[in-house]
N, CA, C and O atoms as a GROMACS GRO file, in nm:
protein
  336
    1MET      N    1   0.004  -1.179   5.701
    1MET     CA    2  -0.080  -1.159   5.552
    1MET      C    3   0.000  -1.115   5.468
    1MET      O    4   0.061  -1.010   5.486
    2GLU      N    5   0.015  -1.204   5.340
    2GLU     CA    6   0.055  -1.150   5.245
    2GLU      C    7   0.014  -1.036   5.121
    2GLU      O    8  -0.101  -0.996   5.101
    3PRO      N    9   0.111  -1.003   5.061
    3PRO     CA   10   0.057  -0.874   4.982
    3PRO      C   11  -0.046  -0.949   4.818
    3PRO      O   12  -0.012  -1.038   4.741
    4LEU      N   13  -0.150  -0.879   4.820
    4LEU     CA   14  -0.223  -0.882   4.720
    4LEU      C   15  -0.179  -0.830   4.571
    4LEU      O   16  -0.164  -0.712   4.540
    5ALA      N   17  -0.159  -0.956   4.477
    5ALA     CA   18  -0.119  -0.861   4.361
    5ALA      C   19  -0.220  -0.791   4.251
    5ALA      O   20  -0.338  -0.824   4.241
    6SER      N   21  -0.171  -0.709   4.187
    6SER     CA   22  -0.232  -0.636   4.146
    6SER      C   23  -0.300  -0.680   4.034
    6SER      O   24  -0.254  -0.774   3.970
    7VAL      N   25  -0.418  -0.620   3.996
    7VAL     CA   26  -0.513  -0.647   3.890
    7VAL      C   27  -0.524  -0.533   3.803
    7VAL      O   28  -0.544  -0.417   3.839
    8SER      N   29  -0.508  -0.577   3.680
    8SER     CA   30  -0.554  -0.479   3.569
    8SER      C   31  -0.675  -0.548   3.470
    8SER      O   32  -0.676  -0.660   3.419
    9LEU      N   33  -0.764  -0.453   3.463
    9LEU     CA   34  -0.857  -0.471   3.403
    9LEU      C   35  -0.856  -0.484   3.215
    9LEU      O   36  -0.920  -0.548   3.132
   10ALA      N   37  -0.758  -0.396   3.212
   10ALA     CA   38  -0.791  -0.347   3.076
   10ALA      C   39  -0.625  -0.386   2.991
   10ALA      O   40  -0.547  -0.321   2.920
   11SER      N   41  -0.628  -0.485   3.030
   11SER     CA   42  -0.476  -0.537   2.988
   11SER      C   43  -0.488  -0.569   2.820
   11SER      O   44  -0.405  -0.535   2.736
   12GLY      N   45  -0.593  -0.630   2.800
   12GLY     CA   46  -0.598  -0.663   2.635
   12GLY      C   47  -0.639  -0.566   2.589
   12GLY      O   48  -0.643  -0.620   2.478
   13ALA      N   49  -0.674  -0.475   2.570
   13ALA     CA   50  -0.770  -0.341   2.536
   13ALA      C   51  -0.621  -0.213   2.474
   13ALA      O   52  -0.618  -0.138   2.376
   14SER      N   53  -0.543  -0.234   2.557
   14SER     CA   54  -0.432  -0.143   2.589
   14SER      C   55  -0.335  -0.157   2.449
   14SER      O   56  -0.265  -0.065   2.407
   15GLN      N   57  -0.345  -0.289   2.387
   15GLN     CA   58  -0.270  -0.314   2.274
   15GLN      C   59  -0.326  -0.269   2.192
   15GLN      O   60  -0.239  -0.259   2.105
   16ARG      N   61  -0.435  -0.222   2.143
   16ARG     CA   62  -0.510  -0.157   2.040
   16ARG      C   63  -0.452   0.006   2.017
   16ARG      O   64  -0.445   0.092   2.105
   17SER      N   65  -0.413   0.020   1.870
   17SER     CA   66  -0.386   0.140   1.887
   17SER      C   67  -0.538   0.250   1.901
   17SER      O   68  -0.655   0.211   1.891
   18PRO      N   69  -0.489   0.394   1.926
   18PRO     CA   70  -0.574   0.427   2.003
   18PRO      C   71  -0.742   0.456   1.858
   18PRO      O   72  -0.859   0.443   1.893
   19GLY      N   73  -0.712   0.482   1.756
   19GLY     CA   74  -0.821   0.497   1.623
   19GLY      C   75  -0.826   0.373   1.589
   19GLY      O   76  -0.840   0.364   1.467
   20TRP      N   77  -0.818   0.250   1.652
   20TRP     CA   78  -0.878   0.107   1.541
   20TRP      C   79  -1.011   0.132   1.544
   20TRP      O   80  -1.040   0.152   1.426
   21GLN      N   81  -1.123   0.145   1.620
   21GLN     CA   82  -1.271   0.180   1.588
   21GLN      C   83  -1.287   0.232   1.468
   21GLN      O   84  -1.351   0.174   1.380
   22MET      N   85  -1.227   0.356   1.451
   22MET     CA   86  -1.249   0.474   1.342
   22MET      C   87  -1.220   0.374   1.214
   22MET      O   88  -1.306   0.361   1.127
   23GLN      N   89  -1.088   0.302   1.208
   23GLN     CA   90  -1.054   0.260   1.115
   23GLN      C   91  -1.120   0.139   1.038
   23GLN      O   92  -1.118   0.118   0.916
   24LEU      N   93  -1.186   0.057   1.146
   24LEU     CA   94  -1.271  -0.007   1.124
   24LEU      C   95  -1.399   0.028   1.015
   24LEU      O   96  -1.425  -0.027   0.908
   25ARG      N   97  -1.467   0.139   1.084
   25ARG     CA   98  -1.536   0.218   1.004
   25ARG      C   99  -1.542   0.266   0.870
   25ARG      O  100  -1.630   0.258   0.785
   26VAL      N  101  -1.410   0.328   0.869
   26VAL     CA  102  -1.362   0.353   0.732
   26VAL      C  103  -1.329   0.266   0.599
   26VAL      O  104  -1.326   0.295   0.479
   27ASP      N  105  -1.300   0.120   0.692
   27ASP     CA  106  -1.276   0.027   0.626
   27ASP      C  107  -1.397  -0.031   0.573
   27ASP      O  108  -1.407  -0.031   0.451
   28TYR      N  109  -1.526  -0.099   0.668
   28TYR     CA  110  -1.660  -0.110   0.640
   28TYR      C  111  -1.696  -0.039   0.513
   28TYR      O  112  -1.730  -0.091   0.406
   29VAL      N  113  -1.674   0.170   0.562
   29VAL     CA  114  -1.764   0.200   0.463
   29VAL      C  115  -1.651   0.179   0.274
   29VAL      O  116  -1.684   0.143   0.161
   30VAL      N  117  -1.562   0.210   0.316
   30VAL     CA  118  -1.528   0.170   0.160
   30VAL      C  119  -1.510   0.066   0.101
   30VAL      O  120  -1.470   0.076  -0.015
   31ASN      N  121  -1.526  -0.047   0.148
   31ASN     CA  122  -1.563  -0.197   0.085
   31ASN      C  123  -1.694  -0.175   0.064
   31ASN      O  124  -1.737  -0.213  -0.046
   32LYS      N  125  -1.791  -0.109   0.160
   32LYS     CA  126  -1.944  -0.095   0.094
   32LYS      C  127  -1.925  -0.029  -0.018
   32LYS      O  128  -1.935  -0.103  -0.115
   33VAL      N  129  -1.901   0.079  -0.043
   33VAL     CA  130  -1.866   0.164  -0.166
   33VAL      C  131  -1.811   0.139  -0.273
   33VAL      O  132  -1.840   0.187  -0.383
   34MET      N  133  -1.700   0.036  -0.241
   34MET     CA  134  -1.644  -0.067  -0.357
   34MET      C  135  -1.731  -0.154  -0.462
   34MET      O  136  -1.714  -0.180  -0.581
   35GLN      N  137  -1.850  -0.194  -0.351
   35GLN     CA  138  -1.932  -0.304  -0.381
   35GLN      C  139  -2.045  -0.206  -0.443
   35GLN      O  140  -2.116  -0.262  -0.526
   36THR      N  141  -2.071  -0.088  -0.422
   36THR     CA  142  -2.180  -0.028  -0.491
   36THR      C  143  -2.146   0.114  -0.662
   36THR      O  144  -2.204   0.153  -0.764
   37HIS      N  145  -2.010   0.137  -0.582
   37HIS     CA  146  -1.982   0.245  -0.704
   37HIS      C  147  -1.855   0.211  -0.815
   37HIS      O  148  -1.807   0.288  -0.899
   38ARG      N  149  -1.831   0.117  -0.797
   38ARG     CA  150  -1.687   0.068  -0.878
   38ARG      C  151  -1.728   0.085  -1.032
   38ARG      O  152  -1.824   0.029  -1.085
   39GLY      N  153  -1.630   0.181  -1.099
   39GLY     CA  154  -1.660   0.250  -1.231
   39GLY      C  155  -1.703   0.331  -1.256
   39GLY      O  156  -1.704   0.379  -1.369
   40GLN      N  157  -1.754   0.374  -1.157
   40GLN     CA  158  -1.839   0.544  -1.202
   40GLN      C  159  -1.727   0.621  -1.168
   40GLN      O  160  -1.625   0.562  -1.134
   41SER      N  161  -1.731   0.785  -1.174
   41SER     CA  162  -1.698   0.881  -1.202
   41SER      C  163  -1.598   0.880  -1.068
   41SER      O  164  -1.642   0.839  -0.961
   42GLU      N  165  -1.459   0.927  -1.080
   42GLU     CA  166  -1.378   0.952  -0.932
   42GLU      C  167  -1.497   1.042  -0.836
   42GLU      O  168  -1.519   0.999  -0.724
   43ASP      N  169  -1.580   1.182  -0.889
   43ASP     CA  170  -1.633   1.251  -0.839
   43ASP      C  171  -1.736   1.169  -0.743
   43ASP      O  172  -1.740   1.208  -0.627
   44ALA      N  173  -1.802   1.083  -0.773
   44ALA     CA  174  -1.947   1.013  -0.761
   44ALA      C  175  -1.896   0.902  -0.637
   44ALA      O  176  -1.955   0.865  -0.535
   45VAL      N  177  -1.747   0.862  -0.696
   45VAL     CA  178  -1.699   0.757  -0.566
   45VAL      C  179  -1.670   0.880  -0.410
   45VAL      O  180  -1.706   0.873  -0.292
   46LYS      N  181  -1.621   0.940  -0.457
   46LYS     CA  182  -1.568   1.047  -0.384
   46LYS      C  183  -1.650   1.128  -0.272
   46LYS      O  184  -1.601   1.163  -0.165
   47GLN      N  185  -1.811   1.158  -0.323
   47GLN     CA  186  -1.917   1.180  -0.274
   47GLN      C  187  -1.958   1.069  -0.179
   47GLN      O  188  -1.994   1.093  -0.064
   48ALA      N  189  -1.954   0.959  -0.225
   48ALA     CA  190  -2.071   0.856  -0.129
   48ALA      C  191  -1.968   0.828  -0.043
   48ALA      O  192  -2.010   0.809   0.071
   49ILE      N  193  -1.836   0.818  -0.055
   49ILE     CA  194  -1.698   0.770   0.024
   49ILE      C  195  -1.764   0.896   0.175
   49ILE      O  196  -1.799   0.871   0.291
   50GLN      N  197  -1.753   1.030   0.094
   50GLN     CA  198  -1.730   1.118   0.221
   50GLN      C  199  -1.876   1.090   0.305
   50GLN      O  200  -1.868   1.064   0.425
   51ASP      N  201  -2.029   1.098   0.227
   51ASP     CA  202  -2.123   1.083   0.275
   51ASP      C  203  -2.150   0.944   0.330
   51ASP      O  204  -2.256   0.939   0.394
   52GLN      N  205  -2.102   0.864   0.325
   52GLN     CA  206  -2.130   0.761   0.422
   52GLN      C  207  -2.026   0.753   0.549
   52GLN      O  208  -2.069   0.700   0.652
   53LEU      N  209  -1.907   0.798   0.546
   53LEU     CA  210  -1.816   0.823   0.653
   53LEU      C  211  -1.900   0.931   0.769
   53LEU      O  212  -1.896   0.922   0.892
   54ARG      N  213  -1.967   1.024   0.693
   54ARG     CA  214  -1.991   1.128   0.816
   54ARG      C  215  -2.150   1.054   0.858
   54ARG      O  216  -2.200   1.065   0.970
   55SER      N  217  -2.204   0.991   0.761
   55SER     CA  218  -2.321   0.895   0.816
   55SER      C  219  -2.257   0.807   0.937
   55SER      O  220  -2.337   0.792   1.030
   56VAL      N  221  -2.147   0.755   0.952
   56VAL     CA  222  -2.103   0.661   1.069
   56VAL      C  223  -2.030   0.749   1.174
   56VAL      O  224  -1.967   0.696   1.266
   57GLY      N  225  -2.039   0.872   1.161
   57GLY     CA  226  -1.934   0.960   1.282
   57GLY      C  227  -1.777   0.958   1.276
   57GLY      O  228  -1.705   0.943   1.374
   58VAL      N  229  -1.728   0.976   1.131
   58VAL     CA  230  -1.596   0.956   1.102
   58VAL      C  231  -1.588   1.092   1.007
   58VAL      O  232  -1.638   1.093   0.895
   59VAL      N  233  -1.536   1.177   1.050
   59VAL     CA  234  -1.430   1.306   0.954
   59VAL      C  235  -1.408   1.281   0.882
   59VAL      O  236  -1.326   1.192   0.903
   60PRO      N  237  -1.426   1.296   0.754
   60PRO     CA  238  -1.336   1.237   0.649
   60PRO      C  239  -1.205   1.276   0.622
   60PRO      O  240  -1.182   1.388   0.668
   61ASN      N  241  -1.092   1.213   0.554
   61ASN     CA  242  -1.000   1.270   0.570
   61ASN      C  243  -0.967   1.278   0.367
   61ASN      O  244  -0.956   1.181   0.292
   62GLY      N  245  -0.959   1.416   0.332
   62GLY     CA  246  -0.970   1.446   0.177
   62GLY      C  247  -0.839   1.371   0.108
   62GLY      O  248  -0.851   1.319  -0.003
   63ARG      N  249  -0.738   1.369   0.167
   63ARG     CA  250  -0.638   1.296   0.106
   63ARG      C  251  -0.658   1.118   0.086
   63ARG      O  252  -0.647   1.056  -0.020
   64GLN      N  253  -0.682   1.072   0.191
   64GLN     CA  254  -0.753   0.974   0.183
   64GLN      C  255  -0.853   0.884   0.106
   64GLN      O  256  -0.848   0.775   0.049
   65VAL      N  257  -0.966   1.001   0.134
   65VAL     CA  258  -1.108   1.002   0.038
   65VAL      C  259  -1.010   0.949  -0.144
   65VAL      O  260  -0.986   0.843  -0.202
   66ALA      N  261  -0.989   1.078  -0.167
   66ALA     CA  262  -0.914   1.053  -0.325
   66ALA      C  263  -0.847   0.950  -0.367
   66ALA      O  264  -0.848   0.904  -0.482
   67GLN      N  265  -0.769   0.901  -0.249
   67GLN     CA  266  -0.675   0.762  -0.284
   67GLN      C  267  -0.768   0.704  -0.297
   67GLN      O  268  -0.789   0.668  -0.412
   68TYR      N  269  -0.877   0.660  -0.187
   68TYR     CA  270  -0.986   0.530  -0.237
   68TYR      C  271  -1.011   0.548  -0.372
   68TYR      O  272  -0.988   0.474  -0.468
   69ALA      N  273  -1.080   0.697  -0.363
   69ALA     CA  274  -1.186   0.739  -0.503
   69ALA      C  275  -1.139   0.683  -0.607
   69ALA      O  276  -1.211   0.617  -0.681
   70ALA      N  277  -1.022   0.700  -0.626
   70ALA     CA  278  -0.932   0.713  -0.750
   70ALA      C  279  -0.922   0.532  -0.790
   70ALA      O  280  -0.953   0.489  -0.901
   71VAL      N  281  -0.878   0.454  -0.687
   71VAL     CA  282  -0.862   0.325  -0.736
   71VAL      C  283  -1.003   0.246  -0.750
   71VAL      O  284  -1.028   0.146  -0.816
   72ILE      N  285  -1.078   0.315  -0.677
   72ILE     CA  286  -1.250   0.206  -0.653
   72ILE      C  287  -1.327   0.287  -0.799
   72ILE      O  288  -1.444   0.253  -0.820
   73SER      N  289  -1.273   0.375  -0.883
   73SER     CA  290  -1.326   0.463  -0.994
   73SER      C  291  -1.260   0.340  -1.106
   73SER      O  292  -1.315   0.305  -1.211
   74GLN      N  293  -1.164   0.302  -1.068
   74GLN     CA  294  -1.052   0.211  -1.190
   74GLN      C  295  -1.102   0.114  -1.191
   74GLN      O  296  -1.082   0.084  -1.309
   75LEU      N  297  -1.168   0.012  -1.140
   75LEU     CA  298  -1.207  -0.113  -1.097
   75LEU      C  299  -1.324  -0.119  -1.214
   75LEU      O  300  -1.390  -0.028  -1.265
   76PRO      N  301  -1.325  -0.264  -1.236
   76PRO     CA  302  -1.424  -0.311  -1.354
   76PRO      C  303  -1.547  -0.347  -1.250
   76PRO      O  304  -1.536  -0.396  -1.137
   77LEU      N  305  -1.713  -0.291  -1.348
   77LEU     CA  306  -1.810  -0.324  -1.272
   77LEU      C  307  -1.848  -0.477  -1.256
   77LEU      O  308  -1.822  -0.569  -1.334
   78LEU      N  309  -1.937  -0.483  -1.095
   78LEU     CA  310  -1.903  -0.647  -1.109
   78LEU      C  311  -2.026  -0.744  -1.163
   78LEU      O  312  -2.136  -0.687  -1.159
   79PRO      N  313  -2.028  -0.835  -1.197
   79PRO     CA  314  -2.127  -0.912  -1.264
   79PRO      C  315  -2.265  -0.890  -1.176
   79PRO      O  316  -2.267  -0.874  -1.054
   80PRO      N  317  -2.394  -0.894  -1.275
   80PRO     CA  318  -2.479  -0.895  -1.198
   80PRO      C  319  -2.501  -1.005  -1.109
   80PRO      O  320  -2.451  -1.114  -1.136
   81ASN      N  321  -2.570  -0.989  -1.009
   81ASN     CA  322  -2.599  -1.122  -0.941
   81ASN      C  323  -2.750  -1.133  -0.953
   81ASN      O  324  -2.843  -1.057  -0.926
   82ASN      N  325  -2.738  -1.321  -1.032
   82ASN     CA  326  -2.852  -1.365  -1.062
   82ASN      C  327  -2.862  -1.472  -1.010
   82ASN      O  328  -2.848  -1.562  -1.092
   83SER      N  329  -2.878  -1.505  -0.911
   83SER     CA  330  -2.906  -1.622  -0.784
   83SER      C  331  -3.020  -1.697  -0.745
   83SER      O  332  -3.030  -1.781  -0.656
   84ARG      N  333  -3.143  -1.635  -0.861
   84ARG     CA  334  -3.239  -1.680  -0.862
   84ARG      C  335  -3.306  -1.840  -0.959
   84ARG      O  336  -3.423  -1.876  -0.945
   0.00000   0.00000   0.00000
């Protein structure tokens, strides 16, 4: 009888870094806040990011949140969506 080849079911998943799901959640929240809070005060943006990160199960990194908030608060407001 010939020996069987080994089978690895997790070969595709092992190429991802350990925190990839958390980073997807952070990206989602930052993009969402970028659409709703751009141009507002840095403190308001920071609070919105922290609240929404906690709601998706991510413990906010204060330094990272501050960097995102600083950039988002400097963005110009989006024009109103009048698609009617």
